[in-house]
Short mmCIF file of C-alpha atoms in Angstrom, two decimals:
data_model
loop_
_atom_site.label_atom_id
_atom_site.label_comp_id
_atom_site.label_asym_id
_atom_site.label_seq_id
_atom_site.Cartn_x
_atom_site.Cartn_y
_atom_site.Cartn_z
CA MET A 578 129.88 125.24 78.51
CA ASN A 579 131.12 122.48 80.85
CA THR A 580 129.75 122.92 84.40
CA GLU A 581 132.37 120.67 85.96
CA LEU A 582 135.13 122.64 84.27
CA ALA A 583 133.73 125.87 85.72
CA ARG A 584 133.75 124.35 89.20
CA LEU A 585 137.30 123.16 88.66
CA PHE A 586 138.38 126.74 87.88
CA TYR A 587 136.55 127.99 90.98
CA ARG A 588 138.31 125.39 93.13
CA GLU A 589 141.66 126.55 91.75
CA ILE A 590 140.86 130.02 93.09
CA LEU A 591 140.15 128.48 96.49
CA LYS A 592 143.49 126.65 96.42
CA ILE A 593 145.30 129.92 95.76
CA GLU A 594 143.39 131.68 98.56
CA GLU A 595 144.15 128.86 101.00
CA GLN A 596 147.91 129.24 100.52
CA ALA A 597 148.19 131.53 103.52
CA ASP A 598 151.96 131.17 103.84
CA SER A 599 152.70 131.92 100.18
CA PRO A 600 154.12 135.35 99.29
CA LEU A 601 151.58 137.74 97.81
CA LYS A 602 153.70 137.93 94.66
CA ASP A 603 153.30 134.19 94.06
CA LYS A 604 149.57 134.26 94.68
CA ILE A 605 149.10 137.14 92.21
CA LYS A 606 151.11 135.24 89.61
CA ALA A 607 149.03 132.11 90.22
CA LEU A 608 145.85 134.12 89.63
CA PHE A 609 147.31 135.59 86.44
CA ASP A 610 148.27 132.12 85.18
CA LEU A 611 144.77 130.90 85.98
CA LEU A 612 143.27 133.84 84.05
CA GLN A 613 145.41 132.96 81.04
CA MET A 614 144.38 129.31 81.27
CA LEU A 615 140.72 130.33 81.47
CA PHE A 616 140.84 132.43 78.30
CA ILE A 617 142.79 129.75 76.46
CA GLU A 618 140.12 127.23 77.42
CA ALA A 619 137.39 129.63 76.24
CA THR A 620 138.99 129.76 72.77
CA LYS A 621 140.11 126.14 72.48
CA LYS A 622 137.30 125.05 70.17
CA GLU A 623 137.93 127.95 67.79
CA ARG A 624 141.57 126.91 67.33
CA ILE A 625 142.33 130.47 66.25
CA GLN A 626 145.91 131.63 66.68
CA PHE A 627 146.13 134.64 69.02
CA THR A 628 149.56 136.26 69.13
CA THR A 629 148.86 138.25 72.30
CA LEU A 630 146.82 137.78 75.45
CA PHE A 631 145.23 141.15 74.69
CA SER A 632 143.69 139.89 71.44
CA ARG A 633 142.53 136.67 73.08
CA ILE A 634 140.82 138.62 75.86
CA ALA A 635 139.25 140.99 73.32
CA TYR A 636 137.80 138.03 71.42
CA VAL A 637 136.43 136.26 74.50
CA THR A 638 134.96 139.36 76.16
CA HIS A 639 133.15 140.20 72.92
CA LYS A 640 131.93 136.64 72.36
CA PHE A 641 130.56 136.26 75.90
CA ASP A 642 129.33 139.86 76.19
CA PHE A 643 131.40 140.91 79.22
CA ASP A 644 130.37 144.04 81.12
CA LYS A 645 132.53 147.11 80.33
CA LYS A 646 133.70 147.43 83.92
CA LEU A 647 134.77 143.79 84.06
CA GLN A 648 136.67 144.19 80.79
CA PHE A 649 138.42 147.27 82.19
CA TRP A 650 139.39 145.45 85.40
CA ILE A 651 140.64 142.35 83.54
CA HIS A 652 143.11 144.49 81.59
CA ALA A 653 144.00 146.46 84.72
CA PHE A 654 144.93 143.21 86.49
CA ARG A 655 146.76 141.91 83.42
CA LYS A 656 148.98 145.00 83.42
CA ALA A 657 149.43 145.10 87.22
CA ALA A 658 150.32 141.40 87.65
CA GLY A 659 154.08 141.06 87.88
CA LYS A 660 154.53 144.77 88.64
CA LYS A 661 152.50 145.30 91.79
CA GLU A 662 152.54 143.04 94.85
CA ASP A 663 149.93 144.71 97.03
CA GLU A 664 146.71 143.40 98.55
CA LYS A 665 144.58 145.51 96.22
CA THR A 666 146.05 143.86 93.11
CA TYR A 667 145.45 140.45 94.66
CA GLU A 668 141.82 141.31 95.46
CA LEU A 669 141.38 142.58 91.91
CA GLY A 670 142.75 139.30 90.57
CA LEU A 671 140.32 137.27 92.69
CA HIS A 672 137.45 139.39 91.41
CA VAL A 673 138.24 139.30 87.69
CA VAL A 674 139.05 135.57 87.58
CA ALA A 675 135.89 134.58 89.47
CA PHE A 676 133.54 136.79 87.48
CA SER A 677 135.20 135.83 84.18
CA ILE A 678 134.50 132.17 85.00
CA GLN A 679 130.90 133.06 85.79
CA GLN A 680 130.47 134.98 82.53
CA ILE A 681 132.09 132.35 80.30
CA PHE A 682 130.44 129.27 81.82
CA SER A 683 127.17 130.88 83.02
CA GLU A 684 127.80 129.06 86.30
CA LYS A 685 127.13 130.63 89.71
CA ILE A 686 130.18 131.39 91.84
CA LEU A 687 130.71 128.67 94.47
CA ASP A 688 129.29 129.42 97.92
CA GLU A 689 132.76 128.96 99.43
CA LEU A 690 133.98 131.87 97.30
CA GLN A 691 131.10 134.23 98.05
CA ASN A 692 132.75 135.54 101.24
CA ILE A 693 136.13 135.88 99.55
CA ILE A 694 135.05 137.63 96.37
CA LYS A 695 133.76 141.14 96.81
CA GLN A 696 130.53 141.37 94.82
CA ASP A 697 130.61 145.17 94.67
CA TYR A 698 134.34 145.60 94.18
CA ASN A 699 135.28 149.27 94.25
CA PHE A 700 138.46 149.23 92.19
CA GLN A 701 139.19 152.36 90.19
CA TYR A 702 137.23 152.55 86.96
CA SER A 703 137.54 155.39 84.50
CA GLU A 704 135.67 155.54 81.25
CA SER A 705 136.15 158.69 79.24
CA LYS A 706 132.87 160.21 78.15
CA THR A 707 132.49 160.13 74.40
CA LYS A 708 131.62 163.44 72.81
CA GLU A 709 131.94 162.18 69.27
CA TYR A 710 132.61 158.97 67.36
CA LEU A 711 134.42 158.85 64.01
CA SER A 712 135.12 155.73 61.94
CA LYS A 713 138.29 157.11 60.35
CA ILE A 714 140.54 160.14 60.80
CA ARG A 715 143.73 160.91 58.87
CA VAL A 716 146.39 162.70 60.87
CA VAL A 717 150.01 163.77 60.62
CA VAL A 718 152.00 162.92 63.75
CA LEU A 719 154.32 165.73 64.85
CA GLY A 720 155.58 164.34 68.14
CA ASP A 721 155.16 161.91 71.03
CA ASP A 722 154.44 162.63 74.68
CA GLU A 723 155.64 159.30 76.10
CA LYS A 724 154.85 160.16 79.72
CA ARG A 725 151.19 160.65 78.90
CA ASN A 726 151.04 157.97 76.20
CA GLN A 727 149.88 160.54 73.68
CA LEU A 728 150.79 161.35 70.10
CA ILE A 729 150.71 165.03 69.12
CA VAL A 730 149.00 165.29 65.74
CA LYS A 731 147.34 167.53 63.19
CA ASP A 732 143.99 166.31 61.91
CA ILE A 733 143.92 166.80 58.14
CA ASP A 734 140.26 167.86 58.34
CA ARG A 735 140.97 170.28 61.22
CA PRO A 736 144.47 171.63 60.45
CA ASP A 737 144.08 174.66 62.71
CA LEU A 738 144.08 172.48 65.84
CA THR A 739 146.85 170.49 67.54
CA ILE A 740 145.27 167.32 68.87
CA ARG A 741 146.41 164.54 71.17
CA VAL A 742 145.90 160.84 70.46
CA ARG A 743 145.94 158.31 73.31
CA TYR A 744 147.71 155.00 72.84
CA ASN A 745 148.57 152.12 75.19
CA ILE A 746 144.96 151.95 76.41
CA ALA A 747 144.71 148.51 77.96
CA HIS A 748 141.17 147.70 76.91
CA ARG A 749 141.26 149.48 73.55
CA ASN A 750 144.50 149.81 71.56
CA GLU A 751 147.38 148.39 73.60
CA ASN A 752 147.93 145.71 70.94
CA PHE A 753 149.22 148.46 68.64
CA ASN A 754 152.13 149.34 70.95
CA PRO A 755 154.60 147.69 68.52
CA SER A 756 153.36 150.11 65.84
CA ILE A 757 153.93 153.07 68.17
CA LEU A 758 157.45 151.79 68.82
CA GLU A 759 158.14 151.61 65.08
CA ILE A 760 156.88 155.17 64.64
CA ARG A 761 159.51 156.31 67.15
CA LYS A 762 162.40 154.11 65.98
CA THR A 763 161.88 153.75 62.23
CA PHE A 764 159.62 156.44 60.81
CA GLY A 765 160.28 159.45 63.00
CA PHE A 766 158.24 162.61 62.68
CA PRO A 767 156.27 163.67 60.77
CA VAL A 768 154.47 160.48 59.77
CA THR A 769 150.97 159.97 58.36
CA LEU A 770 148.45 157.74 60.16
CA ASN A 771 144.88 156.63 59.72
CA LEU A 772 143.10 156.33 63.06
CA LEU A 773 140.22 153.84 63.05
CA ASP A 774 137.12 153.56 65.27
CA VAL A 775 137.94 156.79 67.08
CA LYS A 776 136.22 157.98 70.26
CA VAL A 777 136.68 161.69 70.94
CA ASP A 778 136.37 162.52 74.63
CA GLU A 779 135.15 165.73 76.25
CA LYS A 780 138.69 167.15 76.23
CA GLY A 781 139.00 166.57 72.48
CA ILE A 782 141.53 163.72 72.90
CA TYR A 783 141.29 160.94 70.31
CA HIS A 784 141.00 157.32 71.49
CA PRO A 785 141.42 155.14 68.38
CA ARG A 786 141.03 151.39 68.31
CA ALA A 787 143.59 150.92 65.54
CA PHE A 788 146.47 152.74 63.82
CA VAL A 789 147.46 152.39 60.16
CA ILE A 790 150.97 153.67 59.44
CA GLU A 791 151.55 155.37 56.05
CA PRO A 792 148.18 154.22 54.68
CA ASP A 793 149.01 155.28 51.12
CA TYR A 794 151.66 152.56 51.03
CA LEU A 795 149.52 149.64 49.91
CA THR A 796 150.66 146.27 51.26
CA ASP A 797 149.51 143.10 49.52
CA VAL A 798 146.93 141.07 51.43
CA SER A 799 148.65 137.77 50.69
CA ALA A 800 151.98 139.13 51.99
CA VAL A 801 150.35 139.95 55.34
CA SER A 802 148.34 136.74 55.63
CA GLU A 803 151.33 134.49 54.86
CA CYS A 804 153.01 135.78 58.02
CA PHE A 805 150.31 134.09 60.13
CA LYS A 806 151.56 130.63 61.00
CA GLU A 807 150.32 127.79 63.16
CA PHE A 808 152.76 128.87 65.92
CA GLY A 809 151.77 132.55 65.76
CA THR A 810 152.95 135.41 63.57
CA ALA A 811 156.31 135.61 61.81
CA PRO A 812 156.63 138.98 60.05
CA VAL A 813 160.26 138.23 59.24
CA MET A 814 158.98 135.68 56.69
CA TYR A 815 157.92 138.63 54.56
CA LEU A 816 161.50 139.85 54.52
CA ILE A 817 162.96 136.42 53.75
CA LYS A 818 160.66 135.87 50.77
CA LYS A 819 161.93 139.08 49.20
CA PHE A 820 165.33 137.45 48.78
CA LEU A 821 164.27 133.92 47.87
CA PRO A 822 163.81 133.02 44.19
CA ILE A 823 160.48 131.57 43.10
CA GLU A 824 161.26 128.21 41.56
CA PRO A 825 158.64 126.35 39.53
CA ASN A 826 157.34 123.21 41.20
CA LYS A 827 154.44 120.87 40.59
CA TYR A 828 152.43 122.11 43.57
CA LEU A 829 152.64 125.72 42.43
CA MET A 830 151.71 124.65 38.92
CA ILE A 831 148.68 122.68 40.15
CA GLY A 832 147.56 125.78 42.07
CA ASN A 833 147.77 127.91 38.94
CA ILE A 834 145.90 125.26 36.97
CA ALA A 835 143.12 125.09 39.58
CA ASN A 836 142.65 128.85 39.32
CA PHE A 837 142.50 128.56 35.54
CA PHE A 838 139.92 125.76 35.77
CA LEU A 839 137.70 127.88 38.02
CA ASP A 840 137.85 130.78 35.57
CA GLU A 841 137.01 128.50 32.65
CA LEU A 842 134.11 126.77 34.40
CA LEU A 843 132.53 130.02 35.55
CA THR A 844 132.53 131.30 31.98
CA ASN A 845 131.70 127.94 30.36
CA ARG A 846 129.98 125.51 32.71
CA ASP A 847 129.90 122.81 30.02
CA ALA A 848 133.69 122.72 29.66
CA THR A 849 135.30 119.28 29.85
CA PHE A 850 138.66 118.27 31.26
CA GLN A 851 139.79 116.86 27.91
CA GLU A 852 139.28 120.15 26.12
CA THR A 853 140.41 122.40 28.99
CA PHE A 854 143.63 120.81 30.18
CA PRO A 855 145.61 121.35 26.93
CA LYS A 856 145.06 125.10 27.41
CA VAL A 857 147.08 125.09 30.62
CA PHE A 858 150.30 124.67 28.65
CA ARG A 859 149.79 128.18 27.34
CA LEU A 860 149.73 129.57 30.89
CA ASN A 861 153.47 129.12 31.39
CA PRO A 862 155.08 126.98 28.67
CA LEU A 863 158.62 127.61 29.93
CA ALA A 864 157.74 126.23 33.37
CA PHE A 865 156.46 122.98 31.79
CA VAL A 866 159.77 122.60 29.95
CA LEU A 867 161.53 122.27 33.31
CA PHE A 868 159.43 119.27 34.38
CA GLU A 869 160.21 115.65 33.60
CA ASN A 870 157.61 113.76 31.59
CA ALA A 871 156.59 111.80 34.69
CA GLU A 872 156.00 115.04 36.57
CA VAL A 873 153.84 116.42 33.76
CA ARG A 874 151.72 113.25 33.85
CA GLU A 875 151.43 113.57 37.65
CA ILE A 876 150.32 117.19 37.31
CA MET A 877 147.71 116.19 34.76
CA ASN A 878 146.35 113.34 36.89
CA LYS A 879 146.15 115.42 40.07
CA SER A 880 144.63 118.42 38.33
CA GLN A 881 141.80 116.24 37.01
CA LYS A 882 140.56 115.81 40.58
CA HIS A 883 140.51 119.59 41.02
CA PHE A 884 138.57 119.96 37.78
CA VAL A 885 135.91 117.47 38.91
CA ASN A 886 135.51 119.17 42.29
CA LEU A 887 135.32 122.64 40.78
CA LYS A 888 132.79 121.55 38.18
CA ARG A 889 130.59 120.10 40.91
CA LEU A 890 130.90 123.39 42.80
CA VAL A 891 129.82 125.45 39.77
CA HIS A 892 126.95 123.11 38.85
CA GLN A 893 125.58 122.32 42.31
CA GLU A 894 127.19 123.98 45.30
CA LEU A 895 127.11 127.70 44.44
CA GLU A 896 123.33 127.85 44.30
CA LYS A 897 123.11 126.19 47.73
CA PHE A 898 125.05 129.17 49.07
CA GLN A 899 122.81 131.66 47.18
CA ILE A 900 125.62 132.57 44.79
CA GLN A 901 124.66 133.04 41.13
CA LYS A 902 127.61 132.23 38.90
CA GLU A 903 126.42 134.71 36.25
CA GLY A 904 126.94 137.56 38.73
CA CYS A 905 130.47 136.55 39.77
CA TYR A 906 133.51 138.66 38.95
CA LEU A 907 136.78 136.81 38.35
CA GLU A 908 139.97 138.12 39.96
CA PRO A 909 138.85 141.71 40.60
CA SER A 910 141.50 143.94 42.18
CA PHE A 911 140.68 146.05 45.22
CA PHE A 912 142.67 148.56 47.22
CA SER A 913 141.93 150.57 50.33
CA GLU A 914 143.88 153.53 51.67
CA THR A 915 141.84 153.21 54.86
CA TYR A 916 143.77 150.07 55.80
CA GLY A 917 146.79 150.47 53.51
CA LEU A 918 146.00 147.20 51.75
CA GLN A 919 145.53 145.89 48.24
CA GLY A 920 144.57 142.49 46.89
CA ARG A 921 143.06 140.51 44.07
CA LEU A 922 140.16 138.25 44.96
CA ASP A 923 139.68 134.95 43.13
CA VAL A 924 135.88 135.38 42.95
CA PHE A 925 133.67 138.24 44.07
CA TYR A 926 129.89 138.06 43.99
CA PRO A 927 128.50 141.59 44.53
CA ASN A 928 124.94 141.49 45.80
CA GLY A 929 124.55 144.07 48.56
CA LYS A 930 124.15 142.46 51.96
CA ASP A 931 124.23 139.02 50.28
CA SER A 932 127.62 139.48 48.58
CA ALA A 933 130.29 136.78 48.75
CA ILE A 934 134.06 136.44 48.57
CA ILE A 935 135.60 133.14 47.47
CA GLU A 936 139.33 132.49 47.77
CA LEU A 937 140.59 129.35 46.03
CA LYS A 938 143.28 127.13 47.56
CA SER A 939 144.56 124.03 45.77
CA GLY A 940 146.24 122.61 48.88
CA SER A 941 144.64 121.29 52.03
CA ALA A 942 144.07 123.05 55.36
CA TYR A 943 147.12 122.71 57.65
CA MET A 944 146.34 122.69 61.37
CA PRO A 945 142.88 124.12 60.65
CA ASN A 946 140.84 126.20 63.08
CA GLN A 947 137.30 125.27 64.09
CA TYR A 948 136.04 126.37 60.66
CA GLY A 949 138.37 123.91 58.93
CA ILE A 950 140.61 126.69 57.56
CA SER A 951 144.36 127.27 57.87
CA GLN A 952 145.34 130.36 59.86
CA ASN A 953 146.96 132.17 56.91
CA HIS A 954 143.95 131.48 54.67
CA PHE A 955 141.57 132.63 57.40
CA THR A 956 143.51 135.88 57.82
CA GLN A 957 143.39 136.44 54.07
CA THR A 958 139.57 136.40 54.10
CA LEU A 959 139.53 138.82 57.06
CA LEU A 960 141.63 141.33 55.14
CA TYR A 961 139.61 140.97 51.95
CA ASP A 962 136.51 141.58 54.05
CA LEU A 963 137.99 144.88 55.29
CA ILE A 964 138.93 146.02 51.79
CA VAL A 965 135.58 145.22 50.20
CA LYS A 966 133.65 146.94 52.99
CA ALA A 967 135.89 150.00 52.72
CA VAL A 968 135.39 150.22 48.94
CA PHE A 969 131.61 149.87 49.15
CA GLU A 970 131.40 151.98 52.32
CA GLU A 971 129.64 149.38 54.46
CA GLU A 972 126.83 148.95 51.91
CA THR A 973 128.15 145.44 51.27
CA GLU A 974 128.30 142.73 53.92
CA PRO A 975 130.17 139.91 52.17
CA THR A 976 130.06 136.32 53.33
CA ASN A 977 133.59 134.96 53.09
CA TYR A 978 134.62 131.49 51.95
CA ILE A 979 137.77 129.49 51.37
CA LEU A 980 137.46 126.95 48.56
CA TYR A 981 139.75 123.91 48.91
CA SER A 982 139.54 122.46 45.41
CA GLY A 983 141.50 119.32 46.30
CA LEU A 984 138.90 118.17 48.83
CA ASP A 985 136.02 115.93 47.79
CA ASN A 986 133.70 116.93 50.64
CA ARG A 987 132.83 120.28 52.21
CA ASN A 988 135.40 122.07 50.12
CA LEU A 989 133.66 125.49 50.33
CA ARG A 990 134.22 126.62 53.92
CA TYR A 991 132.72 129.62 55.66
CA ALA A 992 135.16 132.09 57.22
CA PRO A 993 133.40 134.37 59.73
CA VAL A 994 134.63 137.84 60.57
CA VAL A 995 136.63 138.13 63.81
CA LYS A 996 137.31 141.79 64.55
CA ALA A 997 140.14 141.13 67.01
CA GLN A 998 141.95 139.07 64.36
CA GLN A 999 141.46 141.81 61.79
CA PHE A 1000 143.16 144.31 64.09
CA GLU A 1001 146.01 141.85 64.66
CA ALA A 1002 146.49 141.66 60.91
CA ILE A 1003 146.54 145.47 60.59
CA GLN A 1004 149.14 145.65 63.35
CA LEU A 1005 151.30 143.13 61.49
CA ARG A 1006 150.81 145.08 58.25
CA ASN A 1007 152.33 148.11 60.03
CA LEU A 1008 155.42 146.06 60.90
CA LEU A 1009 155.84 145.07 57.24
CA VAL A 1010 155.70 148.72 56.21
CA ALA A 1011 158.38 149.39 58.83
CA TYR A 1012 160.53 146.68 57.22
CA GLU A 1013 160.13 148.39 53.86
CA ARG A 1014 161.20 151.71 55.35
CA LYS A 1015 164.26 150.09 56.94
CA LEU A 1016 165.23 148.53 53.62
CA ALA A 1017 164.85 151.90 51.91
CA ASN A 1018 167.08 153.43 54.60
CA ASN A 1019 169.68 150.66 54.11
CA ASP A 1020 169.29 149.47 57.69
CA SER A 1021 172.10 146.90 57.99
CA ASP A 1022 170.77 145.71 61.36
CA LEU A 1023 167.55 144.47 59.76
CA LEU A 1024 169.07 141.58 57.81
CA SER A 1025 171.18 140.46 60.75
CA LYS A 1026 168.00 139.86 62.76
CA ILE A 1027 167.23 136.83 60.63
CA GLN A 1028 170.16 134.98 62.19
CA SER A 1029 169.78 136.47 65.64
CA ASN A 1030 168.22 134.84 68.67
CA ARG A 1031 165.21 137.06 68.14
CA TYR A 1032 163.91 134.57 65.56
CA PRO A 1033 165.19 131.18 66.82
CA HIS A 1034 162.54 129.19 64.90
CA LEU A 1035 164.13 130.31 61.62
CA LYS A 1036 167.55 128.86 62.39
#
């Protein structure tokens, strides 16, 4: 990465250190702001929307292979900044910011900082020894020990034991704190959870990386992904859409037609637009009745472009991506109680480690990330990836794509797996399940939140 930018960050640390007359509180805040700026800069090219600093740090520390101790201290400083105003917190901030810069930019710490930054910093570090690792555990939560940040649970596979589950672990599962809050406020006890990526320490305490609330309640993948917007996440959009009617419009119709074209071309690669387009009237004849003649002509003209692009994809592009059209399944449905999700893929190509998922979009990418994909579309592929892997028990490693049929160039776009983003999506899925429970309980406060200051962007 940029050497000059690394030096600029180092010089900012020096400026903070040189402010001898500034209160310690202000200097700690300045270091925290600099840390935030550093991690934002490290993810700028990705243009991925991170809703929390925790998830952004998780992504960067994984990408740049941060040492475990440094990761632990970064989160320790993140939690201490704004709460503690002592010299030790300030020294910790100096250490984590300087060494984060070094790790991200691969640039040696400036000589002027060498005497300020303690190379062998002796801040408290505790890593629980792992006795056992389990990918998934289903438990029933019986209570909550808030002082210790522990849930009291019964493991379904070990019902004779009462087990404790640690949450609010800064470097592991703190991003699921909103889910823990909903367990207390909305679900109560008992409640069923799936614990994912669980470390069991020597005391038998579970340290999961993720929580799935009521996993047997299957939430639709598209419902979760549509809550990811360019400004962040908006789970209340899920609630609003429940009460809004779906009115036919030309854009929705073109999307349905594009999906139909893809199905037709994968089953009959020699199909022509002239013989295929008349069939679309059978898809939803009543919807066509509502359009003016000019709108019908516009739909036909625009859909022809989609047909041409999709035909080129089937004839030329799929083979370039090692996808054989004869092995593709159209609109297969998948569900996973591991993640509490269900969804219907547009195209699935099952081929072991060389499998592929293709999700068709008739629109264009809005505020795309570095892969040229909209945030909601990107999230959709991440969730489909989880479901498919859960169904095939890790025997399948799908390559995920978004297909923008309205684009003439590079319309099949690769969507890599980002674990931190997948966990963000699971956390949001838990909030949607909480909304459903509140609706079932006739929670009058829920609907009033739409007009409250809590969601100002919806006013």
